């Protein structure tokens, strides 16, 4: 072949690799039969036009790895937790039942109001009267007293709907909690979400999306208590009173990528966030992990029920791909900032949140923070946008702070 033709082919090949690849759903999913639900043609374009398209969206560079094969999730997303860049997605705005991953929004909404976490509450009969049949429970009992801290452990570790309902009662009742969650979702620009129950239990018209769940996780992870609870693998929970003494029993996080339970291999660098399951929703999962100074968020919704642990396997595969692909792909969209995000003037909700967390505000740059945090692995540091700064021109988050993970996380097994 003449040299000129070879050169032309090389240029064309490089150009094709550097442009975005929009793959149909069948390229990554086995669930392509006619009897499977199909995403709607017109989905939300919050975060970018490509995110509203059906199928898989990814822009591969010349050296980028291909996406994992045989992904079965009806919807998924991989995003940089710090910059908010969406590295790849698959029907991310498909409105689907969220199951217990909706508890991330519940916690992000209610947690700031229930302070200090040492405050105590004696459970009333009516607090547990409206739990859905077959609800996941941590074991909260009427007429016993619990601290807010106890109840949050019940929410995050055992996905306890009983703990959610008691915290909702402390907040002012389930209707008030649902209204507050809906308002907070709208503040976060999570416009695919409709809240009906605070615990994620199947309810008519209750929906969210992989995109919205990722926004909830990103917002929640900016709260120290949220990070602590979602990264806790095991804890003691108060039990009954016997012979004048309060007993306790052990509880373990249902996030198997965190604990390695059920034969699932713990994921290196995992630091939460939340899993869920109902018959209607299937399995759902949002996770955050850090490796070599890079922090990624992944959400997977309703993968194939034929594969054991599919939601964890596919989340782990997508995280692996995201870490390998970082810097080698062009983003297909972004995780939008909250409506109230400020411009770095030190005023507004975002700046106030930074003060509450004991942060130094937007002075510390991502580069300096990364130097402090060091390399990868969950035992080093987790960087999530803190003292949120928004550039008016680009509308993207900048990272200004890295926070060490709880000591418990340093003792977790690693892959």
Short mmCIF file of C-alpha atoms in Angstrom, two decimals:
data_model
loop_
_atom_site.label_atom_id
_atom_site.label_comp_id
_atom_site.label_asym_id
_atom_site.label_seq_id
_atom_site.Cartn_x
_atom_site.Cartn_y
_atom_site.Cartn_z
CA UNK A 1 0.00 0.00 0.00
CA UNK A 2 1.40 3.42 -0.90
CA UNK A 3 2.61 5.50 2.04
CA UNK A 4 0.04 8.19 1.29
CA UNK A 5 -2.84 5.73 1.64
CA UNK A 6 -1.42 4.35 4.90
CA UNK A 7 -1.14 7.88 6.31
CA UNK A 8 -4.70 8.69 5.29
CA UNK A 9 -6.04 5.54 6.93
CA UNK A 10 -4.13 6.30 10.11
CA UNK A 11 -5.59 9.80 10.28
CA UNK A 12 -9.10 8.53 9.63
CA UNK A 13 -8.76 5.81 12.30
CA UNK A 14 -7.50 8.28 14.87
CA UNK A 15 -10.30 10.67 14.06
CA UNK A 16 -12.92 7.97 14.48
CA UNK A 17 -11.47 6.93 17.84
CA UNK A 18 -11.35 10.48 19.11
CA UNK A 19 -14.98 11.23 18.28
CA UNK A 20 -17.79 10.05 20.47
CA UNK A 21 -19.22 6.57 20.13
CA UNK A 22 -22.96 6.31 20.68
CA UNK A 23 -23.65 2.61 21.11
CA UNK A 24 -27.14 1.12 21.06
CA UNK A 25 -28.40 -0.62 24.17
CA UNK A 26 -27.80 -4.01 22.56
CA UNK A 27 -24.06 -3.37 22.52
CA UNK A 28 -23.80 -3.64 26.29
CA UNK A 29 -26.96 -5.36 27.46
CA UNK A 30 -28.28 -8.87 27.19
CA UNK A 31 -31.81 -7.71 27.98
CA UNK A 32 -32.73 -6.93 24.38
CA UNK A 33 -35.71 -9.23 23.83
CA UNK A 34 -39.01 -7.71 22.83
CA UNK A 35 -40.61 -8.45 26.19
CA UNK A 36 -38.14 -6.26 28.08
CA UNK A 37 -39.14 -2.70 29.05
CA UNK A 38 -37.71 -0.06 26.76
CA UNK A 39 -36.54 3.42 27.78
CA UNK A 40 -38.68 6.30 26.57
CA UNK A 41 -37.54 8.11 23.46
CA UNK A 42 -37.58 11.55 25.07
CA UNK A 43 -35.70 11.57 28.35
CA UNK A 44 -34.40 14.54 30.32
CA UNK A 45 -31.31 16.31 29.01
CA UNK A 46 -30.21 17.69 32.39
CA UNK A 47 -26.43 17.47 32.36
CA UNK A 48 -26.13 17.37 28.60
CA UNK A 49 -27.95 16.45 25.39
CA UNK A 50 -26.27 13.04 25.07
CA UNK A 51 -27.56 11.99 28.48
CA UNK A 52 -31.10 12.23 27.16
CA UNK A 53 -30.50 9.73 24.37
CA UNK A 54 -31.33 6.05 24.61
CA UNK A 55 -28.54 3.51 24.71
CA UNK A 56 -24.92 3.82 25.72
CA UNK A 57 -23.07 7.11 25.40
CA UNK A 58 -19.28 7.23 25.51
CA UNK A 59 -16.57 9.19 23.68
CA UNK A 60 -13.50 7.00 23.46
CA UNK A 61 -10.06 8.48 22.88
CA UNK A 62 -7.27 6.63 21.04
CA UNK A 63 -5.96 4.84 24.14
CA UNK A 64 -9.23 4.42 26.01
CA UNK A 65 -10.34 0.94 27.10
CA UNK A 66 -13.59 -0.40 25.73
CA UNK A 67 -16.57 -0.60 28.04
CA UNK A 68 -17.18 -3.87 29.91
CA UNK A 69 -19.04 -6.48 27.91
CA UNK A 70 -22.44 -7.94 28.76
CA UNK A 71 -23.66 -5.19 31.05
CA UNK A 72 -27.32 -5.89 31.79
CA UNK A 73 -28.33 -2.85 33.86
CA UNK A 74 -31.31 -1.03 32.39
CA UNK A 75 -29.65 2.21 33.39
CA UNK A 76 -26.17 3.14 34.62
CA UNK A 77 -23.73 6.02 34.86
CA UNK A 78 -20.03 6.50 35.65
CA UNK A 79 -18.92 9.96 36.74
CA UNK A 80 -15.98 11.77 38.26
CA UNK A 81 -17.16 12.68 41.76
CA UNK A 82 -14.92 15.73 41.95
CA UNK A 83 -15.29 17.40 38.55
CA UNK A 84 -18.77 16.07 37.90
CA UNK A 85 -17.81 14.88 34.41
CA UNK A 86 -19.87 11.92 33.18
CA UNK A 87 -17.43 9.46 31.61
CA UNK A 88 -20.07 7.12 30.20
CA UNK A 89 -23.76 6.39 30.61
CA UNK A 90 -26.58 4.11 29.57
CA UNK A 91 -30.12 5.53 29.71
CA UNK A 92 -29.13 7.60 32.78
CA UNK A 93 -32.39 9.60 32.83
CA UNK A 94 -34.68 6.58 32.56
CA UNK A 95 -37.17 7.04 35.40
CA UNK A 96 -37.20 3.74 37.32
CA UNK A 97 -38.15 2.59 40.83
CA UNK A 98 -35.15 3.37 43.07
CA UNK A 99 -35.74 0.99 46.01
CA UNK A 100 -33.59 1.79 49.04
CA UNK A 101 -31.08 3.90 47.12
CA UNK A 102 -33.68 6.65 47.67
CA UNK A 103 -32.56 6.60 51.31
CA UNK A 104 -29.56 8.65 50.15
CA UNK A 105 -31.94 11.52 49.40
CA UNK A 106 -33.72 10.90 52.70
CA UNK A 107 -30.46 11.15 54.64
CA UNK A 108 -29.19 14.15 52.69
CA UNK A 109 -32.46 15.95 53.41
CA UNK A 110 -33.12 15.03 57.04
CA UNK A 111 -29.67 14.58 58.56
CA UNK A 112 -28.80 18.29 58.95
CA UNK A 113 -31.99 18.91 60.93
CA UNK A 114 -31.54 16.09 63.43
CA UNK A 115 -28.55 17.37 65.35
CA UNK A 116 -26.85 16.58 67.62
CA UNK A 117 -26.79 12.91 66.76
CA UNK A 118 -26.61 12.10 70.48
CA UNK A 119 -30.21 13.26 71.04
CA UNK A 120 -32.57 10.50 72.17
CA UNK A 121 -36.06 9.52 71.12
CA UNK A 122 -38.54 7.01 72.55
CA UNK A 123 -40.37 5.20 69.77
CA UNK A 124 -44.17 5.40 69.69
CA UNK A 125 -46.50 2.73 68.33
CA UNK A 126 -47.70 5.04 65.55
CA UNK A 127 -44.14 5.62 64.34
CA UNK A 128 -44.00 2.06 62.99
CA UNK A 129 -47.66 1.68 62.00
CA UNK A 130 -47.32 2.23 58.25
CA UNK A 131 -44.31 0.11 57.33
CA UNK A 132 -44.72 -1.67 54.00
CA UNK A 133 -45.21 -5.42 54.03
CA UNK A 134 -41.88 -7.21 53.78
CA UNK A 135 -39.90 -4.06 54.59
CA UNK A 136 -36.23 -4.38 55.46
CA UNK A 137 -35.89 -3.79 59.20
CA UNK A 138 -33.05 -3.19 61.64
CA UNK A 139 -35.13 -4.12 64.68
CA UNK A 140 -36.43 -0.85 66.14
CA UNK A 141 -39.01 -1.54 68.88
CA UNK A 142 -41.85 0.54 70.26
CA UNK A 143 -41.36 2.12 73.68
CA UNK A 144 -37.57 1.77 73.50
CA UNK A 145 -35.23 4.74 73.32
CA UNK A 146 -32.62 5.26 70.59
CA UNK A 147 -30.16 7.99 69.70
CA UNK A 148 -30.17 9.62 66.29
CA UNK A 149 -26.79 7.97 65.77
CA UNK A 150 -28.30 4.53 66.40
CA UNK A 151 -31.07 5.16 63.92
CA UNK A 152 -28.75 6.35 61.15
CA UNK A 153 -26.70 3.19 61.59
CA UNK A 154 -29.94 1.28 61.12
CA UNK A 155 -30.71 3.21 57.93
CA UNK A 156 -27.31 2.84 56.27
CA UNK A 157 -26.21 -0.60 57.45
CA UNK A 158 -29.45 -2.58 57.47
CA UNK A 159 -31.49 -0.32 55.19
CA UNK A 160 -34.04 -0.31 57.98
CA UNK A 161 -37.39 1.14 56.97
CA UNK A 162 -38.30 1.12 60.65
CA UNK A 163 -35.39 3.46 61.40
CA UNK A 164 -36.42 5.70 58.47
CA UNK A 165 -39.96 6.03 59.81
CA UNK A 166 -38.76 6.88 63.31
CA UNK A 167 -36.38 9.54 61.98
CA UNK A 168 -39.23 10.86 59.83
CA UNK A 169 -41.38 11.13 62.96
CA UNK A 170 -38.61 13.12 64.64
CA UNK A 171 -38.45 15.36 61.57
CA UNK A 172 -42.16 16.13 61.72
CA UNK A 173 -43.86 13.13 60.15
CA UNK A 174 -43.76 11.19 56.89
CA UNK A 175 -45.76 13.72 54.80
CA UNK A 176 -43.47 16.58 55.85
CA UNK A 177 -40.42 14.41 55.17
CA UNK A 178 -41.65 13.44 51.69
CA UNK A 179 -42.32 17.08 50.83
CA UNK A 180 -38.87 18.10 52.05
CA UNK A 181 -37.21 15.31 50.07
CA UNK A 182 -39.04 16.37 46.91
CA UNK A 183 -38.02 19.99 47.42
CA UNK A 184 -34.40 18.98 48.02
CA UNK A 185 -34.39 16.81 44.89
CA UNK A 186 -35.53 19.82 42.89
CA UNK A 187 -32.83 21.96 44.51
CA UNK A 188 -30.25 19.40 43.40
CA UNK A 189 -31.79 19.49 39.88
CA UNK A 190 -32.73 15.83 40.25
CA UNK A 191 -35.81 16.32 38.12
CA UNK A 192 -36.42 12.64 37.29
CA UNK A 193 -37.34 11.94 40.90
CA UNK A 194 -40.80 11.72 42.41
CA UNK A 195 -40.87 10.91 46.12
CA UNK A 196 -43.83 9.04 47.57
CA UNK A 197 -42.28 7.19 50.51
CA UNK A 198 -39.16 8.25 52.44
CA UNK A 199 -37.69 4.74 52.57
CA UNK A 200 -37.83 3.82 48.86
CA UNK A 201 -40.45 1.12 49.39
CA UNK A 202 -42.37 0.43 46.19
CA UNK A 203 -45.16 2.95 45.80
CA UNK A 204 -47.21 4.04 42.78
CA UNK A 205 -45.39 6.67 40.71
CA UNK A 206 -42.28 6.66 42.92
CA UNK A 207 -39.32 6.92 40.54
CA UNK A 208 -35.80 8.23 40.26
CA UNK A 209 -32.94 7.69 37.81
CA UNK A 210 -29.29 6.69 37.76
CA UNK A 211 -28.43 10.32 37.13
CA UNK A 212 -30.48 11.58 40.08
CA UNK A 213 -29.23 8.90 42.48
CA UNK A 214 -25.68 9.92 41.61
CA UNK A 215 -26.55 13.55 42.40
CA UNK A 216 -27.94 12.45 45.79
CA UNK A 217 -24.77 10.53 46.60
CA UNK A 218 -22.53 13.40 45.56
CA UNK A 219 -24.47 15.84 47.72
CA UNK A 220 -24.67 13.51 50.71
CA UNK A 221 -20.96 12.72 50.63
CA UNK A 222 -20.22 16.35 51.40
CA UNK A 223 -21.59 15.75 54.91
CA UNK A 224 -19.21 14.19 57.43
CA UNK A 225 -21.92 12.13 59.16
CA UNK A 226 -23.22 10.83 55.84
CA UNK A 227 -19.70 9.71 54.86
CA UNK A 228 -19.21 8.03 58.22
CA UNK A 229 -22.43 6.03 58.12
CA UNK A 230 -22.27 4.94 54.49
CA UNK A 231 -18.69 3.70 54.96
CA UNK A 232 -19.34 1.76 58.18
CA UNK A 233 -19.17 -1.98 57.63
CA UNK A 234 -20.28 -3.27 61.04
CA UNK A 235 -21.73 -1.82 64.23
CA UNK A 236 -23.67 -2.65 67.38
CA UNK A 237 -27.37 -1.77 67.54
CA UNK A 238 -29.38 -1.39 70.76
CA UNK A 239 -31.64 -4.31 71.59
CA UNK A 240 -34.10 -5.08 74.36
CA UNK A 241 -33.74 -4.25 78.02
CA UNK A 242 -33.17 -7.26 80.26
CA UNK A 243 -32.55 -7.20 83.99
CA UNK A 244 -32.22 -3.44 83.87
CA UNK A 245 -29.51 -3.54 81.24
CA UNK A 246 -29.76 -2.64 77.55
CA UNK A 247 -28.48 -5.39 75.30
CA UNK A 248 -27.12 -4.92 71.79
CA UNK A 249 -26.64 -7.00 68.66
CA UNK A 250 -24.33 -6.76 65.69
CA UNK A 251 -25.42 -5.43 62.32
CA UNK A 252 -23.55 -5.50 59.01
CA UNK A 253 -23.80 -3.19 56.02
CA UNK A 254 -25.87 -4.66 53.18
CA UNK A 255 -23.43 -3.13 50.65
CA UNK A 256 -21.54 -6.26 49.65
CA UNK A 257 -18.79 -4.40 47.82
CA UNK A 258 -18.01 -2.88 51.21
CA UNK A 259 -18.21 -6.01 53.36
CA UNK A 260 -17.46 -8.89 51.01
CA UNK A 261 -20.53 -10.74 52.27
CA UNK A 262 -22.17 -13.48 50.25
CA UNK A 263 -19.04 -14.29 48.30
CA UNK A 264 -18.76 -10.83 46.71
CA UNK A 265 -15.18 -9.64 46.60
CA UNK A 266 -14.71 -6.29 48.42
CA UNK A 267 -13.83 -3.54 46.00
CA UNK A 268 -10.52 -1.78 46.51
CA UNK A 269 -11.14 1.83 47.43
CA UNK A 270 -14.88 1.49 48.06
CA UNK A 271 -16.37 3.96 50.53
CA UNK A 272 -20.17 3.47 50.28
CA UNK A 273 -22.78 4.54 49.25
CA UNK A 274 -26.10 2.58 49.17
CA UNK A 275 -27.73 -0.49 47.70
CA UNK A 276 -31.39 -1.40 47.37
CA UNK A 277 -33.81 -4.08 46.27
CA UNK A 278 -37.53 -4.54 45.81
CA UNK A 279 -39.46 -6.91 43.57
CA UNK A 280 -40.57 -4.00 41.39
CA UNK A 281 -37.25 -2.16 41.26
CA UNK A 282 -34.89 -5.10 41.11
CA UNK A 283 -31.41 -4.43 42.45
CA UNK A 284 -30.09 -0.87 42.55
CA UNK A 285 -26.71 0.41 43.69
CA UNK A 286 -24.75 3.63 43.94
CA UNK A 287 -21.11 3.42 44.96
CA UNK A 288 -18.15 5.73 45.42
CA UNK A 289 -14.53 4.63 45.25
CA UNK A 290 -11.08 6.24 45.26
CA UNK A 291 -7.95 5.04 43.50
CA UNK A 292 -4.70 6.90 42.96
CA UNK A 293 -6.27 10.20 43.87
CA UNK A 294 -9.23 9.79 41.50
CA UNK A 295 -12.76 9.53 42.95
CA UNK A 296 -15.56 7.99 40.90
CA UNK A 297 -19.27 7.55 41.40
CA UNK A 298 -21.22 4.75 39.74
CA UNK A 299 -24.92 3.90 39.74
CA UNK A 300 -26.46 0.72 38.32
CA UNK A 301 -30.22 0.12 38.18
CA UNK A 302 -32.02 -3.17 37.62
CA UNK A 303 -29.43 -5.51 36.06
CA UNK A 304 -30.30 -9.05 35.02
CA UNK A 305 -31.88 -11.12 37.78
CA UNK A 306 -30.34 -14.23 36.24
CA UNK A 307 -26.84 -13.28 37.38
CA UNK A 308 -26.09 -13.58 41.10
CA UNK A 309 -24.69 -10.33 42.50
CA UNK A 310 -25.04 -8.71 39.07
CA UNK A 311 -25.49 -5.21 40.49
CA UNK A 312 -22.19 -5.44 42.38
CA UNK A 313 -20.28 -7.15 39.58
CA UNK A 314 -21.39 -4.59 37.02
CA UNK A 315 -20.72 -1.66 39.36
CA UNK A 316 -17.21 -3.00 40.02
CA UNK A 317 -16.59 -3.51 36.30
CA UNK A 318 -17.73 0.03 35.54
CA UNK A 319 -15.53 1.45 38.30
CA UNK A 320 -12.54 -0.48 36.95
CA UNK A 321 -13.27 0.87 33.49
CA UNK A 322 -13.69 4.41 34.81
CA UNK A 323 -10.36 4.40 36.60
CA UNK A 324 -8.62 3.00 33.50
CA UNK A 325 -10.44 5.40 31.17
CA UNK A 326 -9.91 8.55 33.21
CA UNK A 327 -8.18 11.15 31.04
CA UNK A 328 -8.69 9.01 27.94
CA UNK A 329 -12.33 9.79 27.21
CA UNK A 330 -14.22 12.95 26.45
CA UNK A 331 -17.09 13.52 28.91
CA UNK A 332 -20.58 12.90 27.56
CA UNK A 333 -22.17 15.23 30.11
CA UNK A 334 -21.88 16.51 33.64
CA UNK A 335 -23.40 16.19 37.10
CA UNK A 336 -25.00 19.58 37.45
CA UNK A 337 -24.47 21.66 40.60
CA UNK A 338 -27.34 22.48 42.96
CA UNK A 339 -29.40 25.54 42.12
CA UNK A 340 -28.05 27.37 45.17
CA UNK A 341 -24.37 26.67 44.50
CA UNK A 342 -22.43 29.89 44.92
CA UNK A 343 -19.70 31.55 42.92
CA UNK A 344 -17.04 31.27 45.59
CA UNK A 345 -17.84 34.51 47.39
CA UNK A 346 -18.08 32.73 50.74
CA UNK A 347 -21.83 33.28 50.94
CA UNK A 348 -24.82 31.04 50.34
CA UNK A 349 -25.78 27.46 51.25
CA UNK A 350 -22.75 25.79 49.75
CA UNK A 351 -20.30 28.00 51.59
CA UNK A 352 -22.24 27.67 54.84
CA UNK A 353 -22.14 23.89 54.52
CA UNK A 354 -18.38 24.10 54.27
CA UNK A 355 -18.24 26.08 57.50
CA UNK A 356 -20.45 23.55 59.29
CA UNK A 357 -18.11 20.75 58.26
CA UNK A 358 -15.10 22.53 59.70
CA UNK A 359 -13.64 23.16 56.27
CA UNK A 360 -11.37 25.95 55.18
CA UNK A 361 -13.61 27.07 52.35
CA UNK A 362 -12.54 27.35 48.73
CA UNK A 363 -8.95 28.37 49.32
CA UNK A 364 -7.45 24.91 49.07
CA UNK A 365 -7.07 23.70 45.51
CA UNK A 366 -7.62 20.20 44.23
CA UNK A 367 -3.93 19.86 43.40
CA UNK A 368 -2.81 20.72 46.91
CA UNK A 369 -5.49 18.48 48.38
CA UNK A 370 -4.38 15.57 46.25
CA UNK A 371 -0.82 16.06 47.47
CA UNK A 372 -2.10 15.82 51.03
CA UNK A 373 -4.28 12.80 50.33
CA UNK A 374 -1.65 10.76 48.57
CA UNK A 375 -2.29 7.71 46.44
CA UNK A 376 -5.12 5.28 45.94
CA UNK A 377 -6.93 2.92 48.22
CA UNK A 378 -9.78 3.46 50.59
CA UNK A 379 -7.49 3.86 53.57
CA UNK A 380 -5.91 7.07 52.31
CA UNK A 381 -8.48 9.73 51.51
CA UNK A 382 -11.71 10.39 49.71
CA UNK A 383 -12.09 13.65 47.83
CA UNK A 384 -15.59 14.93 47.22
CA UNK A 385 -16.39 18.52 46.31
CA UNK A 386 -16.29 20.60 49.46
CA UNK A 387 -16.75 24.33 50.02
CA UNK A 388 -18.45 24.10 46.64
CA UNK A 389 -17.21 26.57 44.04
CA UNK A 390 -18.99 27.04 40.75
CA UNK A 391 -17.47 28.74 37.72
CA UNK A 392 -20.07 30.89 35.99
CA UNK A 393 -18.55 30.12 32.59
CA UNK A 394 -18.45 26.35 32.92
CA UNK A 395 -20.86 25.59 35.73
CA UNK A 396 -18.64 22.82 37.09
CA UNK A 397 -17.66 21.88 40.60
CA UNK A 398 -14.11 22.45 41.75
CA UNK A 399 -12.66 20.38 44.53
CA UNK A 400 -11.29 22.35 47.44
CA UNK A 401 -10.97 19.79 50.18
CA UNK A 402 -10.11 16.13 50.75
CA UNK A 403 -11.31 14.44 53.89
CA UNK A 404 -9.82 11.32 55.48
CA UNK A 405 -12.15 8.37 55.71
CA UNK A 406 -13.19 6.97 59.10
CA UNK A 407 -10.67 4.68 60.78
CA UNK A 408 -13.01 1.76 60.29
CA UNK A 409 -12.51 1.93 56.55
CA UNK A 410 -8.77 1.45 56.90
CA UNK A 411 -9.40 -2.00 58.35
CA UNK A 412 -11.52 -3.25 55.48
CA UNK A 413 -10.19 -6.05 53.27
CA UNK A 414 -9.10 -4.94 49.82
CA UNK A 415 -9.13 -6.52 46.42
#
